[in-house]
Short mmCIF file of C-alpha atoms in Angstrom, two decimals:
data_model
loop_
_atom_site.label_atom_id
_atom_site.label_comp_id
_atom_site.label_asym_id
_atom_site.label_seq_id
_atom_site.Cartn_x
_atom_site.Cartn_y
_atom_site.Cartn_z
CA UNK A 1 73.20 117.72 15.56
CA UNK A 2 72.24 121.21 16.24
CA UNK A 3 72.28 122.45 19.82
CA UNK A 4 68.88 122.41 21.71
CA UNK A 5 69.45 122.98 25.28
CA UNK A 6 65.76 123.28 26.23
CA UNK A 7 65.02 119.73 24.64
CA UNK A 8 68.32 118.50 26.13
CA UNK A 9 67.00 119.54 29.74
CA UNK A 10 63.47 117.95 29.04
CA UNK A 11 65.29 114.71 27.99
CA UNK A 12 67.58 114.62 30.90
CA UNK A 13 64.53 114.96 33.25
CA UNK A 14 62.95 112.03 31.52
CA UNK A 15 66.09 109.92 32.00
CA UNK A 16 66.16 110.74 35.42
CA UNK A 17 62.57 109.92 36.04
CA UNK A 18 63.02 106.52 34.26
CA UNK A 19 66.13 105.57 36.31
CA UNK A 20 64.30 106.45 39.44
CA UNK A 21 61.53 104.26 38.21
CA UNK A 22 64.09 101.29 37.80
CA UNK A 23 64.94 101.71 41.55
CA UNK A 24 61.03 101.66 42.27
CA UNK A 25 60.61 98.53 40.42
CA UNK A 26 63.77 96.98 42.18
CA UNK A 27 62.19 97.81 45.43
CA UNK A 28 58.74 96.31 44.43
CA UNK A 29 60.63 93.01 43.24
CA UNK A 30 62.97 92.91 46.37
CA UNK A 31 60.09 93.09 48.83
CA UNK A 32 56.94 91.20 49.07
CA UNK A 33 54.77 93.82 47.06
CA UNK A 34 54.49 91.51 44.16
CA UNK A 35 55.03 88.01 45.57
CA UNK A 36 57.90 86.51 47.14
CA UNK A 37 60.96 88.93 47.15
CA UNK A 38 63.30 88.08 44.32
CA UNK A 39 67.09 88.06 45.06
CA UNK A 40 68.90 91.33 43.61
CA UNK A 41 71.07 89.03 41.44
CA UNK A 42 67.75 87.91 39.72
CA UNK A 43 66.38 91.45 39.55
CA UNK A 44 69.85 92.55 37.99
CA UNK A 45 69.37 89.70 35.51
CA UNK A 46 65.80 90.75 34.51
CA UNK A 47 67.32 94.36 34.04
CA UNK A 48 69.98 93.21 31.55
CA UNK A 49 68.00 90.66 29.58
CA UNK A 50 64.82 92.78 28.97
CA UNK A 51 67.37 95.97 27.98
CA UNK A 52 69.13 93.51 25.55
CA UNK A 53 65.82 92.66 24.04
CA UNK A 54 64.94 96.17 23.56
CA UNK A 55 68.34 97.12 21.95
CA UNK A 56 68.53 93.73 19.85
CA UNK A 57 65.06 94.65 18.38
CA UNK A 58 66.33 98.22 17.57
CA UNK A 59 69.29 96.80 15.99
CA UNK A 60 67.21 94.68 13.70
CA UNK A 61 65.39 97.76 12.65
CA UNK A 62 68.16 100.47 12.52
CA UNK A 63 70.87 97.99 11.10
CA UNK A 64 73.68 100.18 12.53
CA UNK A 65 77.22 99.71 11.43
CA UNK A 66 79.66 97.81 13.85
CA UNK A 67 83.43 97.96 14.26
CA UNK A 68 85.82 95.64 15.99
CA UNK A 69 84.96 95.93 19.84
CA UNK A 70 87.66 96.02 22.57
CA UNK A 71 86.11 92.83 24.35
CA UNK A 72 88.42 92.94 27.45
CA UNK A 73 87.48 96.66 28.26
CA UNK A 74 83.76 95.89 27.66
CA UNK A 75 83.83 92.89 30.08
CA UNK A 76 85.70 94.93 32.73
CA UNK A 77 83.25 97.86 32.33
CA UNK A 78 80.22 95.40 32.59
CA UNK A 79 81.62 93.65 35.69
CA UNK A 80 81.79 97.21 37.36
CA UNK A 81 78.25 98.21 36.12
CA UNK A 82 76.63 94.88 37.01
CA UNK A 83 78.11 95.01 40.48
CA UNK A 84 76.93 98.68 40.86
CA UNK A 85 73.36 97.77 39.53
CA UNK A 86 73.04 94.62 41.88
CA UNK A 87 74.31 96.66 44.88
CA UNK A 88 71.79 99.51 44.06
CA UNK A 89 68.83 97.15 43.67
CA UNK A 90 69.78 95.49 46.81
CA UNK A 91 69.81 98.78 48.80
CA UNK A 92 66.56 99.83 47.15
CA UNK A 93 64.73 97.01 48.91
CA UNK A 94 65.83 98.15 52.46
CA UNK A 95 66.31 101.66 52.61
CA UNK A 96 64.31 104.79 51.19
CA UNK A 97 64.85 105.05 47.38
CA UNK A 98 66.05 108.73 47.82
CA UNK A 99 68.67 107.79 50.27
CA UNK A 100 69.91 104.96 47.97
CA UNK A 101 69.92 107.46 44.88
CA UNK A 102 71.78 109.98 46.91
CA UNK A 103 74.47 107.79 47.94
CA UNK A 104 74.74 106.30 44.33
CA UNK A 105 75.55 109.81 43.24
CA UNK A 106 79.08 109.51 44.89
CA UNK A 107 80.09 107.56 41.81
CA UNK A 108 81.60 110.68 39.94
CA UNK A 109 83.57 111.36 43.00
CA UNK A 110 84.83 108.00 43.37
CA UNK A 111 85.72 107.80 39.67
CA UNK A 112 87.64 110.91 40.13
CA UNK A 113 89.63 109.35 43.00
CA UNK A 114 90.20 106.19 41.08
CA UNK A 115 91.43 107.89 38.16
CA UNK A 116 94.50 109.15 40.15
CA UNK A 117 96.14 105.71 40.58
CA UNK A 118 94.71 104.18 37.53
CA UNK A 119 94.84 107.02 35.01
CA UNK A 120 97.61 109.00 36.31
CA UNK A 121 95.35 112.05 36.56
CA UNK A 122 96.00 115.08 39.07
CA UNK A 123 93.36 116.10 41.48
CA UNK A 124 93.59 119.75 42.76
CA UNK A 125 92.24 121.50 45.80
CA UNK A 126 88.69 122.05 44.27
CA UNK A 127 88.24 118.34 43.38
CA UNK A 128 89.53 117.32 46.65
CA UNK A 129 86.89 119.70 48.44
CA UNK A 130 84.24 118.45 46.37
CA UNK A 131 85.00 114.76 47.20
CA UNK A 132 85.24 115.76 50.96
CA UNK A 133 81.90 117.32 50.81
CA UNK A 134 80.32 114.32 49.06
CA UNK A 135 81.69 112.05 51.54
CA UNK A 136 80.41 113.93 54.35
CA UNK A 137 77.00 113.64 52.91
CA UNK A 138 77.36 110.03 52.50
CA UNK A 139 78.30 109.67 56.24
CA UNK A 140 75.17 111.75 57.09
CA UNK A 141 72.99 109.30 55.18
CA UNK A 142 74.88 106.32 56.54
CA UNK A 143 73.87 107.55 60.05
CA UNK A 144 76.83 106.34 61.87
CA UNK A 145 75.47 106.00 65.26
CA UNK A 146 74.39 102.52 67.06
CA UNK A 147 70.89 103.73 67.24
CA UNK A 148 70.36 104.93 63.70
CA UNK A 149 73.02 103.00 61.48
CA UNK A 150 71.43 101.75 58.35
CA UNK A 151 73.65 98.54 57.33
CA UNK A 152 71.80 98.51 54.17
CA UNK A 153 73.07 101.86 53.21
CA UNK A 154 76.44 100.21 52.74
CA UNK A 155 75.00 98.41 49.74
CA UNK A 156 74.38 101.72 48.16
CA UNK A 157 77.84 102.92 49.04
CA UNK A 158 79.06 99.62 47.38
CA UNK A 159 77.06 100.56 44.19
CA UNK A 160 78.67 104.08 44.20
CA UNK A 161 82.12 102.35 44.25
CA UNK A 162 81.23 100.03 41.45
CA UNK A 163 79.82 102.51 39.33
CA UNK A 164 82.92 104.97 40.12
CA UNK A 165 85.15 102.23 38.82
CA UNK A 166 82.94 101.88 35.71
CA UNK A 167 83.54 105.61 34.92
CA UNK A 168 87.29 105.08 34.92
CA UNK A 169 86.77 102.11 32.52
CA UNK A 170 84.31 104.19 30.48
CA UNK A 171 87.18 106.66 29.78
CA UNK A 172 89.13 103.92 27.92
CA UNK A 173 86.07 103.22 25.84
CA UNK A 174 85.02 106.74 25.04
CA UNK A 175 85.47 107.78 21.40
CA UNK A 176 86.73 104.30 20.07
CA UNK A 177 83.29 102.72 19.44
CA UNK A 178 80.05 103.64 18.50
CA UNK A 179 77.02 104.43 20.88
CA UNK A 180 74.69 101.70 19.69
CA UNK A 181 77.28 99.28 19.67
CA UNK A 182 78.64 99.88 23.10
CA UNK A 183 75.01 99.73 24.38
CA UNK A 184 74.24 96.47 22.56
CA UNK A 185 77.66 94.73 23.50
CA UNK A 186 77.55 95.83 27.25
CA UNK A 187 73.78 94.66 27.68
CA UNK A 188 74.73 91.43 25.87
CA UNK A 189 77.67 90.69 28.24
CA UNK A 190 75.67 92.07 31.17
CA UNK A 191 73.04 89.60 30.50
CA UNK A 192 75.40 86.58 30.27
CA UNK A 193 77.17 87.58 33.36
CA UNK A 194 73.99 88.41 35.39
CA UNK A 195 72.33 85.10 34.14
CA UNK A 196 75.27 83.13 35.42
CA UNK A 197 75.21 84.84 38.71
CA UNK A 198 71.58 84.46 39.34
CA UNK A 199 71.39 80.73 38.64
CA UNK A 200 71.89 79.78 42.33
CA UNK A 201 69.25 82.18 43.67
CA UNK A 202 66.77 81.98 40.64
CA UNK A 203 63.14 81.44 41.34
CA UNK A 204 60.05 81.59 39.22
CA UNK A 205 58.63 85.09 39.19
CA UNK A 206 55.13 85.68 39.41
CA UNK A 207 53.26 87.12 36.32
CA UNK A 208 53.40 90.59 38.05
CA UNK A 209 56.98 90.23 38.84
CA UNK A 210 57.73 89.22 35.24
CA UNK A 211 55.94 92.34 34.06
CA UNK A 212 57.97 94.39 36.59
CA UNK A 213 61.26 92.93 35.33
CA UNK A 214 60.23 93.66 31.84
CA UNK A 215 59.45 97.17 33.01
CA UNK A 216 62.65 97.44 34.70
CA UNK A 217 64.63 96.72 31.68
CA UNK A 218 62.70 98.89 29.08
CA UNK A 219 62.91 101.75 31.60
CA UNK A 220 66.74 101.41 31.74
CA UNK A 221 67.02 101.22 27.99
CA UNK A 222 64.63 104.02 27.66
CA UNK A 223 66.68 106.18 30.17
CA UNK A 224 70.04 105.36 28.42
CA UNK A 225 68.29 106.47 25.08
CA UNK A 226 66.94 109.90 26.52
CA UNK A 227 70.32 110.64 28.24
CA UNK A 228 72.23 109.95 24.91
CA UNK A 229 69.81 112.35 23.02
CA UNK A 230 70.14 114.90 25.69
CA UNK A 231 73.93 115.01 25.77
CA UNK A 232 74.06 115.24 21.90
CA UNK A 233 72.07 118.44 22.09
CA UNK A 234 73.77 120.18 24.93
CA UNK A 235 76.90 120.51 27.02
CA UNK A 236 77.61 118.07 29.79
CA UNK A 237 77.84 120.91 32.36
CA UNK A 238 74.49 122.09 31.30
CA UNK A 239 72.80 118.67 31.51
CA UNK A 240 74.38 117.42 34.67
CA UNK A 241 72.36 119.46 37.25
CA UNK A 242 68.94 118.15 35.70
CA UNK A 243 70.28 114.84 36.36
CA UNK A 244 69.79 115.35 40.14
CA UNK A 245 66.05 115.56 39.58
CA UNK A 246 66.20 111.58 40.11
CA UNK A 247 66.35 112.43 43.87
CA UNK A 248 63.13 114.11 43.70
CA UNK A 249 61.42 111.48 41.51
CA UNK A 250 62.96 108.58 43.63
CA UNK A 251 61.33 110.33 46.73
CA UNK A 252 58.10 110.86 45.05
CA UNK A 253 57.77 107.30 43.91
CA UNK A 254 58.65 106.03 47.34
CA UNK A 255 56.00 108.28 48.90
CA UNK A 256 53.24 107.33 46.37
CA UNK A 257 53.76 103.65 46.59
CA UNK A 258 55.29 102.87 50.08
CA UNK A 259 54.24 106.03 51.95
CA UNK A 260 58.16 106.61 52.73
CA UNK A 261 58.68 110.16 53.53
CA UNK A 262 62.36 111.49 53.59
CA UNK A 263 63.23 112.88 57.06
CA UNK A 264 65.51 115.78 57.90
CA UNK A 265 68.74 113.58 58.00
CA UNK A 266 68.02 112.19 54.49
CA UNK A 267 67.20 115.61 53.14
CA UNK A 268 70.50 116.98 54.64
CA UNK A 269 72.63 114.19 53.25
CA UNK A 270 71.27 114.26 49.87
CA UNK A 271 71.78 118.22 49.89
CA UNK A 272 75.43 117.82 50.93
CA UNK A 273 76.19 115.08 48.37
CA UNK A 274 74.56 116.91 45.56
CA UNK A 275 76.54 120.03 46.62
CA UNK A 276 79.87 118.22 46.26
CA UNK A 277 78.90 116.46 42.97
CA UNK A 278 77.81 119.88 41.82
CA UNK A 279 81.05 121.46 42.78
CA UNK A 280 82.88 118.88 40.80
CA UNK A 281 80.68 119.45 37.78
CA UNK A 282 81.20 123.27 38.06
CA UNK A 283 85.14 122.72 38.12
CA UNK A 284 84.99 120.46 35.27
CA UNK A 285 83.03 122.91 33.27
CA UNK A 286 85.54 125.69 34.05
CA UNK A 287 88.63 123.48 33.26
CA UNK A 288 87.30 122.21 29.96
CA UNK A 289 84.20 124.35 28.62
CA UNK A 290 84.37 122.83 25.34
CA UNK A 291 84.81 119.17 26.52
CA UNK A 292 81.33 118.28 26.11
CA UNK A 293 80.31 119.96 22.97
CA UNK A 294 77.07 118.81 21.07
CA UNK A 295 79.36 117.16 18.62
CA UNK A 296 80.18 114.74 21.17
CA UNK A 297 84.04 115.24 21.30
CA UNK A 298 84.30 114.69 24.96
CA UNK A 299 83.06 113.19 27.30
CA UNK A 300 81.78 111.37 24.22
CA UNK A 301 78.56 109.96 26.00
CA UNK A 302 77.37 109.02 22.87
CA UNK A 303 80.25 106.66 22.71
CA UNK A 304 79.79 105.47 26.35
CA UNK A 305 76.41 105.78 27.56
CA UNK A 306 75.81 104.71 31.00
CA UNK A 307 75.31 101.01 31.51
CA UNK A 308 73.67 101.67 34.90
CA UNK A 309 72.00 104.77 36.21
CA UNK A 310 74.02 107.41 34.52
CA UNK A 311 76.50 109.38 36.39
CA UNK A 312 76.87 113.07 35.78
CA UNK A 313 78.74 113.05 32.55
CA UNK A 314 81.45 115.48 33.43
CA UNK A 315 83.32 112.86 35.25
CA UNK A 316 83.72 110.64 32.12
CA UNK A 317 86.14 112.68 30.03
CA UNK A 318 88.70 110.54 28.26
CA UNK A 319 91.14 113.17 28.29
CA UNK A 320 93.96 113.60 31.14
CA UNK A 321 92.59 115.87 33.82
CA UNK A 322 94.28 119.07 34.56
#
């Protein structure tokens, strides 16, 4: 596919707006906005089931070719992604969407750190500096004082840890299977795991909640598709900065529907985290300027589009880091 950076930027902005929309739906479902609050595990179940329905319908129309999947790797990835999504949806019900989104942006840093013991990668001074900066931002958002501490922010931190672990697993899948196959299989496994987990807490949703659950799943499926198409048209290092627009969209949605205005601490913490993740993105681009070529050689996002809100793709390279 021919490079088209302007279109890639637009598609990434669309993906970030859609993913921020999923956290908005999660907040509506986890509060009394649409009826009795649903448990985060049930919200996560709806996300996977309706996304699976969307991709299954597309499979019937497109009839893509499938290869033999690495089931164990898929299951491990889904467990990490499902845990991250569930934590994220739980956090969205209790803290501002911009805060939850910003803390979740720690996942590429977590993935980088986990890659050291699990993949044998080496981490230099710039990467360590990026990790420290991002972690400082997370501490700011956690507000670690007895008067201001937000316990629910730990849920968003749990989401970042799970999604960071997913990044490490993604590296094992990258380049081995086709994009559509990975999306379909992961949403299928995710729907099964999420459904089993939700059995103990399941309650009958209201009609409005059914619509929100369907919207959440369709938004996530659309976001994954937009992100996939974007990364096929431009380098990951070019696309990554546009992903941080999710913070703006999350804050905007929160303001429009819940009159939630980010305070100075939220703005400062988000800025610090984005700065750390941005430094990591810049370093990856410098080390491997051709790694995210439009042909999709690496980080091969078309082979491993995110299961959950997509992490900046530069942290997903299947190759050993230098």
